[in-house]
Short mmCIF file of C-alpha atoms and ligand atoms in Angstrom, two decimals:
data_model
loop_
_atom_site.label_atom_id
_atom_site.label_comp_id
_atom_site.label_asym_id
_atom_site.label_seq_id
_atom_site.Cartn_x
_atom_site.Cartn_y
_atom_site.Cartn_z
CA UNK Q 1 -6.90 -4.85 51.88
CA UNK Q 2 -9.65 -3.55 49.68
CA UNK Q 3 -8.71 0.04 50.35
CA UNK Q 4 -5.22 -0.21 48.90
CA UNK Q 5 -5.09 1.54 45.54
CA UNK Q 6 -5.25 -0.61 42.43
CA UNK Q 7 -3.60 2.00 40.24
CA UNK Q 8 -1.29 4.80 41.23
CA UNK Q 9 0.32 7.45 39.05
CA UNK Q 10 3.00 9.49 40.74
CA UNK Q 11 4.27 12.65 39.04
CA UNK Q 12 4.20 11.13 35.58
CA UNK Q 13 5.80 13.32 32.91
CA UNK Q 14 6.21 12.66 29.23
CA UNK Q 15 7.75 14.43 26.30
CA UNK Q 16 8.37 13.65 22.65
CA UNK Q 17 11.49 15.06 20.97
CA UNK Q 18 11.90 17.59 23.77
CA UNK Q 19 8.28 18.69 23.55
CA UNK Q 20 6.59 18.18 26.91
CA UNK Q 21 3.18 16.57 26.74
CA UNK Q 22 2.46 15.54 30.33
CA UNK Q 23 3.81 17.19 33.47
CA UNK Q 24 3.60 15.65 36.93
CA UNK Q 25 0.32 13.84 36.50
CA UNK Q 26 -0.66 12.08 39.71
CA UNK Q 27 -3.69 9.93 40.28
CA UNK Q 28 -4.94 7.25 42.65
CA UNK Q 29 -7.60 4.78 41.70
CA UNK Q 30 -9.27 2.11 43.86
CA UNK Q 31 -11.37 -0.79 42.70
CA UNK Q 32 -14.94 0.07 41.78
CA UNK Q 33 -13.82 3.57 40.89
CA UNK Q 34 -14.25 5.26 37.55
CA UNK Q 35 -12.09 8.19 36.62
CA UNK Q 36 -12.54 10.46 33.63
CA UNK Q 37 -9.72 12.15 31.75
CA UNK Q 38 -10.64 15.25 29.81
CA UNK Q 39 -8.79 18.04 28.08
CA UNK Q 40 -8.27 19.63 24.70
CA UNK Q 41 -7.17 17.64 21.69
CA UNK Q 42 -3.44 16.92 21.71
CA UNK Q 43 -3.01 17.46 25.46
CA UNK Q 44 -1.77 13.90 26.00
CA UNK Q 45 -4.82 11.89 27.03
CA UNK Q 46 -4.02 8.94 24.78
CA UNK Q 47 -0.38 9.22 25.75
CA UNK Q 48 -1.37 8.90 29.42
CA UNK Q 49 -3.38 5.73 28.77
CA UNK Q 50 -0.48 4.25 26.79
CA UNK Q 51 1.82 4.93 29.72
CA UNK Q 52 -0.54 3.16 32.13
CA UNK Q 53 -0.73 0.21 29.73
CA UNK Q 54 3.10 0.30 29.48
CA UNK Q 55 3.03 0.80 25.72
CA UNK Q 56 5.14 3.88 26.46
CA UNK Q 57 7.52 4.52 29.32
CA UNK Q 58 7.33 7.97 30.91
CA UNK Q 59 10.45 10.13 31.06
CA UNK Q 60 9.91 10.51 34.80
CA UNK Q 61 7.43 9.44 37.43
CA UNK Q 62 6.06 6.07 38.41
CA UNK Q 63 3.01 4.02 37.54
CA UNK Q 64 2.08 1.34 40.04
CA UNK Q 65 -0.46 -1.40 39.45
CA UNK Q 66 -1.47 -3.35 42.54
CA UNK Q 67 1.26 -1.45 44.36
CA UNK Q 68 3.97 -2.76 42.07
CA UNK Q 69 5.82 -0.58 39.55
CA UNK Q 70 4.62 -1.51 36.06
CA UNK Q 71 8.27 -1.85 35.04
CA UNK Q 72 8.47 -4.84 37.36
CA UNK Q 73 5.50 -6.55 35.78
CA UNK Q 74 5.87 -8.91 32.87
CA UNK Q 75 4.47 -6.72 30.06
CA UNK Q 76 1.98 -9.32 28.84
CA UNK Q 77 0.80 -10.15 32.34
CA UNK Q 78 0.34 -6.47 33.08
CA UNK Q 79 -1.62 -5.83 29.91
CA UNK Q 80 -3.87 -8.81 30.55
CA UNK Q 81 -4.94 -7.11 33.79
CA UNK Q 82 -4.63 -3.49 32.69
CA UNK Q 83 -6.36 -3.67 29.33
CA UNK Q 84 -6.56 -0.73 26.97
CA UNK Q 85 -9.13 -0.15 24.25
CA UNK Q 86 -7.23 2.25 21.99
CA UNK Q 87 -8.81 5.32 20.44
CA UNK Q 88 -8.44 3.76 17.01
CA UNK Q 89 -9.34 0.21 18.06
CA UNK Q 90 -8.86 -1.96 15.01
CA UNK Q 91 -10.44 -5.22 13.98
CA UNK Q 92 -8.09 -8.12 13.27
CA UNK Q 93 -8.60 -9.78 9.89
CA UNK Q 94 -11.22 -12.48 10.41
CA UNK Q 95 -14.61 -13.09 11.88
CA UNK Q 96 -16.41 -11.28 14.68
CA UNK Q 97 -15.89 -14.34 16.86
CA UNK Q 98 -12.17 -14.43 16.15
CA UNK Q 99 -11.97 -10.78 17.14
CA UNK Q 100 -13.86 -11.28 20.37
CA UNK Q 101 -11.66 -14.13 21.53
CA UNK Q 102 -8.44 -12.57 20.23
CA UNK Q 103 -7.36 -11.28 23.63
CA UNK Q 104 -8.27 -14.52 25.37
CA UNK Q 105 -6.45 -16.55 22.75
CA UNK Q 106 -3.11 -14.78 23.18
CA UNK Q 107 -3.26 -15.72 26.85
CA UNK Q 108 -4.19 -19.31 26.10
CA UNK Q 109 -7.81 -18.90 27.17
CA UNK Q 110 -11.08 -19.39 25.33
CA UNK Q 111 -14.79 -18.53 25.50
CA UNK Q 112 -17.81 -20.42 24.21
CA UNK Q 113 -20.55 -18.82 22.13
CA UNK Q 114 -22.79 -18.57 25.19
CA UNK Q 115 -20.26 -16.31 26.93
CA UNK Q 116 -19.84 -14.27 23.77
CA UNK Q 117 -23.58 -13.87 23.50
CA UNK Q 118 -23.83 -12.63 27.09
CA UNK Q 119 -21.16 -10.01 26.69
CA UNK Q 120 -22.54 -8.91 23.31
CA UNK Q 121 -25.98 -8.49 24.82
CA UNK Q 122 -24.45 -6.30 27.48
CA UNK Q 123 -22.89 -3.98 24.93
CA UNK Q 124 -26.13 -4.03 22.91
CA UNK Q 125 -24.62 -5.88 19.99
CA UNK Q 126 -26.84 -8.92 19.95
CA UNK Q 127 -28.00 -10.44 17.64
CA UNK Q 128 -24.97 -10.42 15.38
CA UNK Q 129 -23.47 -12.95 12.99
CA UNK Q 130 -20.46 -14.28 14.86
CA UNK Q 131 -19.09 -15.74 11.64
CA UNK Q 132 -19.41 -12.48 9.75
CA UNK Q 133 -16.37 -10.52 8.60
CA UNK Q 134 -15.44 -8.06 11.35
CA UNK Q 135 -14.18 -5.57 8.77
CA UNK Q 136 -17.74 -5.14 7.50
CA UNK Q 137 -19.04 -3.86 10.85
CA UNK Q 138 -19.94 -0.21 11.27
CA UNK Q 139 -17.72 2.11 13.30
CA UNK Q 140 -20.02 1.90 16.32
CA UNK Q 141 -20.26 -1.87 16.09
CA UNK Q 142 -16.49 -2.13 15.93
CA UNK Q 143 -16.16 0.01 19.06
CA UNK Q 144 -18.47 -2.32 20.92
CA UNK Q 145 -16.62 -5.42 19.72
CA UNK Q 146 -13.42 -3.77 20.94
CA UNK Q 147 -14.95 -3.11 24.37
CA UNK Q 148 -16.41 -6.62 24.59
CA UNK Q 149 -13.03 -8.04 23.58
CA UNK Q 150 -11.37 -6.18 26.44
CA UNK Q 151 -14.09 -7.09 28.98
CA UNK Q 152 -13.74 -10.79 28.18
CA UNK Q 153 -10.28 -10.63 29.74
CA UNK Q 154 -11.91 -9.63 33.06
CA UNK Q 155 -9.42 -6.79 33.57
CA UNK Q 156 -8.60 -5.17 36.89
CA UNK Q 157 -8.10 -1.81 35.23
CA UNK Q 158 -9.93 -0.96 32.05
CA UNK Q 159 -8.51 1.88 29.97
CA UNK Q 160 -10.99 3.34 27.52
CA UNK Q 161 -9.96 5.96 24.96
CA UNK Q 162 -13.07 7.70 23.60
CA UNK Q 163 -14.90 4.36 23.68
CA UNK Q 164 -18.30 5.62 22.65
CA UNK Q 165 -17.36 8.37 20.17
CA UNK Q 166 -19.15 6.53 17.35
CA UNK Q 167 -22.19 5.47 19.38
CA UNK Q 168 -25.60 7.11 19.77
CA UNK Q 169 -26.53 8.18 23.29
CA UNK Q 170 -28.67 5.12 23.92
CA UNK Q 171 -25.88 2.66 23.08
CA UNK Q 172 -23.37 4.76 24.96
CA UNK Q 173 -25.58 4.62 28.06
CA UNK Q 174 -25.91 0.85 27.69
CA UNK Q 175 -22.14 0.44 27.47
CA UNK Q 176 -21.68 2.65 30.54
CA UNK Q 177 -24.24 0.62 32.46
CA UNK Q 178 -22.55 -2.65 31.52
CA UNK Q 179 -19.19 -1.38 32.67
CA UNK Q 180 -20.71 -0.05 35.87
CA UNK Q 181 -22.33 -3.43 36.54
CA UNK Q 182 -19.06 -5.24 35.94
CA UNK Q 183 -17.04 -2.96 38.22
CA UNK Q 184 -17.82 -4.91 41.35
CA UNK Q 185 -17.98 -8.31 39.62
CA UNK Q 186 -14.47 -7.91 38.27
CA UNK Q 187 -13.22 -5.79 41.23
CA UNK Q 188 -12.18 -3.38 38.51
CA UNK Q 189 -11.36 0.28 38.08
CA UNK Q 190 -11.95 2.28 34.93
CA UNK Q 191 -9.98 5.12 33.40
CA UNK Q 192 -11.91 6.71 30.58
CA UNK Q 193 -10.84 9.43 28.15
CA UNK Q 194 -13.80 11.36 26.88
CA UNK Q 195 -14.57 14.64 25.15
CA UNK Q 196 -18.14 14.31 26.31
CA UNK Q 197 -18.57 16.39 29.50
CA UNK Q 198 -21.99 14.83 30.11
CA UNK Q 199 -20.54 11.36 29.96
CA UNK Q 200 -17.72 12.30 32.31
CA UNK Q 201 -20.17 13.78 34.80
CA UNK Q 202 -22.70 10.96 34.85
CA UNK Q 203 -20.30 8.02 34.51
CA UNK Q 204 -17.21 8.83 36.54
CA UNK Q 205 -16.56 9.38 40.21
CA UNK Q 206 -13.59 11.68 39.61
CA UNK Q 207 -12.21 13.69 36.75
CA UNK Q 208 -8.64 14.57 35.84
CA UNK Q 209 -8.42 17.61 33.66
CA UNK Q 210 -5.29 17.76 31.51
CA UNK Q 211 -4.12 20.97 29.90
CA UNK Q 212 -2.21 21.72 26.78
CA UNK Q 213 1.43 22.25 27.70
CA UNK Q 214 2.66 23.28 24.30
CA UNK Q 215 2.30 27.02 24.90
CA UNK Q 216 3.85 26.79 28.37
CA UNK Q 217 7.01 25.07 27.15
CA UNK Y 1 34.58 3.51 -37.88
CA UNK Y 2 33.77 1.80 -34.60
CA UNK Y 3 35.98 -1.09 -35.52
CA UNK Y 4 38.82 1.33 -36.20
CA UNK Y 5 38.48 2.67 -32.70
CA UNK Y 6 38.74 -0.83 -31.26
CA UNK Y 7 41.75 -1.47 -33.44
CA UNK Y 8 43.32 1.75 -32.21
CA UNK Y 9 42.81 0.71 -28.62
CA UNK Y 10 44.26 -2.65 -29.51
CA UNK Y 11 41.40 -4.60 -28.11
CA UNK Y 12 41.63 -8.23 -29.13
CA UNK Y 13 39.09 -9.21 -31.74
CA UNK Y 14 37.32 -11.79 -29.57
CA UNK Y 15 36.31 -9.10 -27.05
CA UNK Y 16 34.91 -6.68 -29.60
CA UNK Y 17 31.71 -8.61 -30.12
CA UNK Y 18 31.37 -8.96 -26.40
CA UNK Y 19 31.71 -5.27 -25.74
CA UNK Y 20 29.24 -4.51 -28.49
CA UNK Y 21 26.71 -6.82 -26.90
CA UNK Y 22 27.28 -5.20 -23.53
CA UNK Y 23 26.80 -1.77 -25.06
CA UNK Y 24 23.59 -2.92 -26.72
CA UNK Y 25 22.30 -4.20 -23.38
CA UNK Y 26 22.95 -0.74 -21.96
CA UNK Y 27 20.27 0.54 -24.34
CA UNK Y 28 17.83 -1.77 -22.60
CA UNK Y 29 19.09 -0.49 -19.25
CA UNK Y 30 18.52 3.09 -20.43
CA UNK Y 31 14.95 2.22 -21.36
CA UNK Y 32 14.48 0.58 -17.98
CA UNK Y 33 15.85 3.68 -16.24
CA UNK Y 34 13.49 5.91 -18.17
CA UNK Y 35 10.50 3.75 -17.30
CA UNK Y 36 11.35 3.66 -13.59
CA UNK Y 37 11.90 7.42 -13.58
CA UNK Y 38 8.66 8.03 -15.47
CA UNK Y 39 6.72 5.84 -13.04
CA UNK Y 40 8.48 7.37 -10.03
CA UNK Y 41 9.58 3.98 -8.72
CA UNK Y 42 12.81 5.49 -7.43
CA UNK Y 43 15.26 2.64 -7.91
CA UNK Y 44 17.26 4.28 -10.70
CA UNK Y 45 20.38 4.86 -8.63
CA UNK Y 46 20.26 1.31 -7.31
CA UNK Y 47 19.99 -0.03 -10.86
CA UNK Y 48 23.02 1.93 -12.06
CA UNK Y 49 25.15 1.10 -9.05
CA UNK Y 50 23.94 -2.48 -9.25
CA UNK Y 51 24.94 -2.74 -12.90
CA UNK Y 52 28.43 -1.42 -12.31
CA UNK Y 53 28.96 -3.41 -9.14
CA UNK Y 54 27.34 -6.52 -10.56
CA UNK Y 55 29.43 -6.41 -13.73
CA UNK Y 56 32.67 -6.13 -11.82
CA UNK Y 57 31.68 -8.82 -9.34
CA UNK Y 58 30.53 -11.30 -11.93
CA UNK Y 59 33.62 -10.76 -14.10
CA UNK Y 60 35.89 -11.37 -11.13
CA UNK Y 61 33.80 -14.39 -10.24
CA UNK Y 62 33.99 -15.73 -13.79
CA UNK Y 63 37.76 -15.41 -13.69
CA UNK Y 64 38.16 -17.27 -10.42
CA UNK Y 65 35.26 -19.66 -10.93
CA UNK Y 66 37.49 -22.14 -12.69
CA UNK Y 67 39.58 -22.38 -9.54
CA UNK Y 68 36.61 -22.41 -7.21
CA UNK Y 69 34.90 -25.17 -9.14
CA UNK Y 70 38.07 -27.15 -8.90
CA UNK Y 71 37.94 -27.02 -5.10
CA UNK Y 72 37.48 -30.39 -3.51
CA UNK Y 73 37.96 -29.75 0.19
CA UNK Y 74 34.51 -29.55 1.75
CA UNK Y 75 35.66 -27.22 4.49
CA UNK Y 76 37.07 -24.77 1.97
CA UNK Y 77 33.92 -25.05 -0.13
CA UNK Y 78 31.68 -24.26 2.83
CA UNK Y 79 34.06 -21.46 3.69
CA UNK Y 80 33.36 -19.98 0.27
CA UNK Y 81 29.61 -20.39 0.86
CA UNK Y 82 29.95 -18.65 4.22
CA UNK Y 83 31.67 -15.74 2.53
CA UNK Y 84 28.86 -15.61 -0.03
CA UNK Y 85 26.24 -15.65 2.74
CA UNK Y 86 27.96 -12.80 4.58
CA UNK Y 87 28.02 -10.82 1.38
CA UNK Y 88 24.34 -11.61 0.79
CA UNK Y 89 23.47 -10.36 4.27
CA UNK Y 90 25.48 -7.22 3.64
CA UNK Y 91 23.50 -6.72 0.45
CA UNK Y 92 20.17 -6.94 2.30
CA UNK Y 93 21.44 -4.27 4.67
CA UNK Y 94 22.48 -1.89 1.91
CA UNK Y 95 19.26 -2.42 -0.01
CA UNK Y 96 17.21 -1.61 3.11
CA UNK Y 97 19.34 1.28 4.31
CA UNK Y 98 16.46 3.14 5.97
CA UNK Y 99 15.81 0.19 8.31
CA UNK Y 100 18.08 -0.36 11.33
CA UNK Y 101 19.48 -3.71 12.42
CA UNK Y 102 18.86 -5.53 9.14
CA UNK Y 103 22.09 -7.49 9.04
CA UNK Y 104 21.77 -8.70 12.63
CA UNK Y 105 18.58 -10.42 11.52
CA UNK Y 106 19.44 -11.55 7.99
CA UNK Y 107 22.97 -12.87 8.52
CA UNK Y 108 22.01 -15.71 10.90
CA UNK Y 109 18.95 -16.42 8.78
CA UNK Y 110 20.80 -16.72 5.48
CA UNK Y 111 23.75 -18.59 7.02
CA UNK Y 112 21.65 -21.18 8.80
CA UNK Y 113 18.98 -21.44 6.10
CA UNK Y 114 21.28 -21.93 3.13
CA UNK Y 115 24.18 -23.77 4.73
CA UNK Y 116 22.15 -26.22 6.78
CA UNK Y 117 20.12 -27.31 3.77
CA UNK Y 118 23.22 -27.57 1.62
CA UNK Y 119 25.04 -29.56 4.29
CA UNK Y 120 22.09 -31.90 4.73
CA UNK Y 121 21.92 -32.52 1.01
CA UNK Y 122 25.60 -33.30 0.94
CA UNK Y 123 25.47 -35.50 4.01
CA UNK Y 124 22.48 -37.47 2.77
CA UNK Y 125 24.09 -37.84 -0.65
CA UNK Y 126 20.95 -36.45 -2.28
CA UNK Y 127 23.21 -35.00 -4.92
CA UNK Y 128 26.11 -36.88 -6.43
CA UNK Y 129 28.73 -34.34 -5.52
CA UNK Y 130 31.74 -36.58 -4.95
CA UNK Y 131 32.97 -36.49 -8.53
CA UNK Y 132 33.46 -32.71 -8.46
CA UNK Y 133 32.35 -31.15 -5.17
CA UNK Y 134 33.05 -27.55 -6.12
CA UNK Y 135 31.07 -27.73 -9.32
CA UNK Y 136 28.00 -28.98 -7.48
CA UNK Y 137 28.04 -27.38 -4.09
CA UNK Y 138 29.12 -23.84 -4.96
CA UNK Y 139 26.51 -23.01 -7.62
CA UNK Y 140 23.73 -24.83 -5.77
CA UNK Y 141 24.69 -23.15 -2.50
CA UNK Y 142 24.77 -19.86 -4.38
CA UNK Y 143 21.21 -20.39 -5.54
CA UNK Y 144 20.08 -21.15 -2.01
CA UNK Y 145 21.86 -18.10 -0.63
CA UNK Y 146 20.39 -15.91 -3.36
CA UNK Y 147 16.88 -17.05 -2.63
CA UNK Y 148 17.35 -16.70 1.13
CA UNK Y 149 18.59 -13.19 0.51
CA UNK Y 150 15.56 -12.33 -1.57
CA UNK Y 151 13.02 -13.67 0.86
CA UNK Y 152 14.62 -12.24 4.01
CA UNK Y 153 14.82 -8.81 2.37
CA UNK Y 154 11.17 -8.98 1.52
CA UNK Y 155 10.11 -10.19 4.94
CA UNK Y 156 11.98 -7.41 6.72
CA UNK Y 157 10.72 -4.75 4.34
CA UNK Y 158 7.14 -5.93 4.92
CA UNK Y 159 7.45 -6.24 8.67
CA UNK Y 160 8.85 -2.74 8.91
CA UNK Y 161 6.39 -1.04 6.60
CA UNK Y 162 3.45 -2.89 8.15
CA UNK Y 163 4.58 -1.69 11.56
CA UNK Y 164 4.64 1.85 10.22
CA UNK Y 165 1.36 1.73 8.35
CA UNK Y 166 -0.61 -0.43 10.74
CA UNK Y 167 0.47 1.06 14.05
CA UNK Y 168 -3.08 1.17 15.43
CA UNK Y 169 -3.57 -2.52 14.68
CA UNK Y 170 -0.28 -3.45 16.35
CA UNK Y 171 -1.15 -1.26 19.31
CA UNK Y 172 -4.56 -2.91 19.59
CA UNK Y 173 -2.87 -6.30 19.73
CA UNK Y 174 -0.21 -5.27 22.26
CA UNK Y 175 -2.77 -3.52 24.45
CA UNK Y 176 -4.56 -6.87 24.86
CA UNK Y 177 -1.33 -8.42 26.08
CA UNK Y 178 -0.12 -9.97 22.84
CA UNK Y 179 3.59 -10.69 22.54
CA UNK Y 180 5.40 -8.97 19.67
CA UNK Y 181 5.41 -12.32 17.91
CA UNK Y 182 1.66 -12.76 18.27
CA UNK Y 183 1.03 -9.20 17.21
CA UNK Y 184 3.01 -9.61 13.99
CA UNK Y 185 2.22 -13.24 13.20
CA UNK Y 186 -0.15 -12.43 10.40
CA UNK Y 187 2.03 -9.96 8.57
CA UNK Y 188 5.02 -12.29 8.81
CA UNK Y 189 3.02 -15.17 7.42
CA UNK Y 190 1.72 -13.05 4.59
CA UNK Y 191 5.12 -11.72 3.63
CA UNK Y 192 6.65 -15.20 3.57
CA UNK Y 193 3.81 -16.42 1.41
CA UNK Y 194 4.03 -13.55 -1.06
CA UNK Y 195 7.82 -13.79 -1.10
CA UNK Y 196 7.65 -17.44 -2.10
CA UNK Y 197 5.02 -16.82 -4.76
CA UNK Y 198 7.36 -16.04 -7.70
CA UNK Y 199 9.27 -19.24 -7.03
CA UNK Y 200 6.06 -21.22 -6.65
CA UNK Y 201 5.04 -19.93 -10.08
CA UNK Y 202 8.34 -21.00 -11.54
CA UNK Y 203 7.96 -24.37 -9.83
CA UNK Y 204 4.48 -24.92 -11.24
CA UNK Y 205 5.50 -23.99 -14.76
CA UNK Y 206 8.75 -25.92 -14.55
CA UNK Y 207 9.92 -27.09 -17.94
CA UNK Y 208 7.13 -25.38 -19.83
CA UNK Y 209 7.51 -21.71 -19.09
CA UNK Y 210 10.67 -21.73 -17.03
CA UNK Y 211 13.73 -23.54 -18.33
CA UNK Y 212 15.95 -23.15 -15.29
CA UNK Y 213 19.59 -22.25 -15.52
CA UNK Y 214 20.88 -25.10 -13.44
CA UNK Y 215 19.35 -27.74 -15.67
CA UNK Y 216 20.35 -25.99 -18.88
CA UNK Y 217 23.89 -25.65 -17.62
CA UNK Y 218 24.08 -29.29 -16.69
CA UNK Y 219 22.77 -30.42 -20.04
CA UNK Y 220 25.18 -28.14 -21.87
CA UNK Y 221 27.91 -29.47 -19.62
CA UNK Y 222 27.11 -32.99 -20.79
CA UNK Y 223 25.00 -34.33 -17.91
CA UNK Y 224 22.29 -36.80 -18.83
CA UNK Y 225 19.10 -34.69 -19.38
CA UNK Y 226 17.02 -36.97 -17.16
CA UNK Y 227 19.47 -36.57 -14.32
CA UNK Y 228 19.60 -32.81 -14.87
CA UNK Y 229 15.81 -32.64 -14.68
CA UNK Y 230 15.71 -34.52 -11.38
CA UNK Y 231 18.36 -32.18 -10.00
CA UNK Y 232 16.21 -29.23 -10.95
CA UNK Y 233 13.32 -30.53 -8.88
CA UNK Y 234 15.68 -31.25 -6.01
CA UNK Y 235 17.11 -27.75 -6.10
CA UNK Y 236 13.63 -26.23 -5.97
CA UNK Y 237 12.79 -28.19 -2.85
CA UNK Y 238 16.10 -27.14 -1.35
CA UNK Y 239 15.36 -23.51 -2.24
CA UNK Y 240 11.94 -23.58 -0.57
CA UNK Y 241 13.26 -25.24 2.54
CA UNK Y 242 16.26 -22.97 2.96
CA UNK Y 243 14.29 -19.79 2.23
CA UNK Y 244 11.66 -20.86 4.74
CA UNK Y 245 14.23 -21.53 7.46
CA UNK Y 246 16.02 -18.27 6.69
CA UNK Y 247 12.86 -16.18 6.79
CA UNK Y 248 11.64 -17.73 10.05
CA UNK Y 249 14.96 -17.07 11.76
CA UNK Y 250 15.22 -13.58 10.30
CA UNK Y 251 11.69 -12.56 11.20
CA UNK Y 252 12.15 -13.87 14.72
CA UNK Y 253 15.39 -11.94 15.18
CA UNK Y 254 14.04 -8.81 13.56
CA UNK Y 255 11.25 -8.55 16.14
CA UNK Y 256 14.00 -7.51 18.55
CA UNK Y 257 14.69 -4.50 16.35
CA UNK Y 258 11.03 -3.52 16.23
CA UNK Y 259 10.13 -3.92 19.89
CA UNK Y 260 12.09 -3.30 23.07
CA UNK Y 261 12.28 -5.61 26.05
CA UNK Y 262 9.07 -4.06 27.48
CA UNK Y 263 7.28 -5.19 24.29
CA UNK Y 264 6.87 -1.56 23.25
CA UNK Y 265 6.90 -0.74 19.55
CA UNK Y 266 10.06 1.17 18.68
CA UNK Y 267 9.41 1.57 14.95
CA UNK Y 268 9.04 5.29 14.18
CA UNK Y 269 6.09 6.52 12.14
CA UNK Y 270 6.73 6.73 8.37
CA UNK Y 271 8.86 9.66 7.26
CA UNK Y 272 7.31 12.36 5.16
N1 LIG S 301 4.81 8.54 19.31
C1 LIG S 301 4.79 9.90 19.29
N2 LIG S 301 5.84 10.57 18.80
C2 LIG S 301 5.85 11.93 18.81
N3 LIG S 301 4.85 12.68 19.24
C3 LIG S 301 3.77 12.07 19.75
C4 LIG S 301 3.67 10.64 19.79
N4 LIG S 301 2.47 10.31 20.34
C5 LIG S 301 1.86 11.48 20.62
N5 LIG S 301 2.61 12.53 20.27
C6 LIG S 301 2.28 13.94 20.46
O1 LIG S 301 1.89 14.13 21.79
C7 LIG S 301 0.79 15.01 21.89
C8 LIG S 301 -0.37 14.35 22.64
O2 LIG S 301 -0.89 13.31 21.86
P1 LIG S 301 -2.13 12.44 22.34
O3 LIG S 301 -2.48 11.50 21.26
O4 LIG S 301 -1.82 11.87 23.66
O5 LIG S 301 -3.26 13.55 22.49
P2 LIG S 301 -4.78 13.37 22.91
O6 LIG S 301 -5.00 14.21 24.12
O7 LIG S 301 -5.14 11.95 23.01
O8 LIG S 301 -5.53 14.04 21.68
P3 LIG S 301 -6.97 13.68 21.05
O9 LIG S 301 -8.01 14.22 21.98
O10 LIG S 301 -6.97 14.40 19.75
O11 LIG S 301 -7.03 12.21 20.91
C9 LIG S 301 0.44 15.41 20.47
O12 LIG S 301 1.01 16.66 20.22
C10 LIG S 301 1.09 14.36 19.62
O13 LIG S 301 1.50 14.90 18.40
MG1 LIG S 302 -6.26 10.71 21.90
#
C-alpha cells in the first residue's frame, strides 16, 4: 500500500481570538514527497506546521497521519513519527551530544557517537566538539543540530520551519541533499516552510501557497 | 500628650507600650513601602493587606493558642493542621491570582507533604510529644505547612513564568515527542532547588547566624538546651522532606493546568 497517503489535511481552518489565520487548507502527501509551504509573513505557515504536529488543534478540518486522525494518536507517539523542527528551534541546556540525543532519550532510545558523527557529517557539522556547550554554537550550527536531532528519530513526516534561514547556500544545499537522500531510507515525507523561492523550486515536488487572510476577514 | 490620649481612651496601661511598639514598627513598614515603590517591585498593596490581615490573624491565634496547645486528642490536633493547610493553600492561590488552578495543585501538595511527615514523626516517636501533644505537634506542623506553602508557591510561579518566557524551548521539546513532564523537568528541578536555598543557608549557619525560633522558644519554655538543639535539627530535616514531597506533588498536578490532554501548551503568552 505504498500509494496510500502518509499525511492528509482536509479543509483545515484555524483562527485566534476570532481572527482567521487558515481557511480550508487541504493537502495530500505520500512518502518520498517533499512539499513546500510559502506565503507572506504572518499568513499562518508556522501555525499550519503546529497543527500537523498536533501542538495546536484546528477549529475545523481534519489532519490524518497514516490514514488515522491525529486526534486518535497518542500525542507522543504521533510526534515521534511526525517530527517538527520549529522556526525558533532552541538548544536544551547542556552539551551538543545531549541535544542530539534529546529526542531519542524521551522515547527511551539512544545513539552512539558513531551514529551522531554520521548524521553530523550529513548536515555538514563535522568535526564538532560533542562535549561542547550547545548554547555557544552559532545560529546556523544550532539549526543543523536541530535538524540532526529530528532526523535521528527517523521520522515518517518531517516538518521544517525555515530550517536553513541562518545557513549559507552551500550548507543549505547540503542539508537539502541529506534530507533528499533520507527520504527513501526512512520512507519519509517532508513539509518545509520557506521564504526562499529558489529553495522551494529546487527542493520540493509541490508547493502550497498560503495567503494572508487578515484583510479578507 | 500621647499618654493623655491613651488615658482618655481608657486603654489599660499594659497595652500602651505594646501599641507604641506596634506604631514604631509601622515606621519601618512605611520605609519598606517607600523602597518597594521606588524600586517598582509592586508588592505594596500585598504588604499593607498582609500586615492588616496578619495582625488580626496572629492576635486571634495568640488568644486561642492557649486552648489549642492544651489539645491532647490527636485527631483534633490533625484536624487543626488540616485547617491550617487549607488556609495555606488558599494563601498560595491569592498570592498567585494571575495564575489559574493554583489551589488544585497546592492543596494536595501541602496537605500530603506536611501532614504525612508530621504523622510519621509522631508515629515513630521521633519527637517526645506525649507529654503535651498540642504544644509539640501544632507549632511544628505549622512550620512544615509554612515551608510547604512557600516552596509550592515558588515552584508554581516559576513553572508558569518559564512556560511564558521559554515557549520556544517548550515547543521544541514537545515537537520531539516529549511529555509535558519531560519538557518541564529542568525548570521544575531548578525551582525546587532555588526554593530550598534560603533554608539550606539557614541550615548551614545553624546556631551561628540563625538562632531558630523553635529552639529559642523551647529554651525559654524551660526545655533542656541540648534537647532543644536536637529538636531544631530534626525540624529542619522534617521541613526539607515535607517541602520536597509537597513541591513534587504540586508540580506534578500543576502540569495539568499548563497542558491539555493532547499535551498542548495552554499557558497564554505573557500579558503586556
Ligand atoms: N498562539 C497564538 N495566539 C494568538 N495568535 C497567534 C498565535 N500563534 C500565531 N498567531 C497569529 O497567527 C498569525 C499567523 O502566525 P504564524 O506564526 O503561523 O505566521 P507565519 O506564516 O509562520 O509567519 P512568519 O513567516 O513570520 O514566520 C499571526 O498573525 C500571529 O500573530
Ligand atoms: Mg513562522
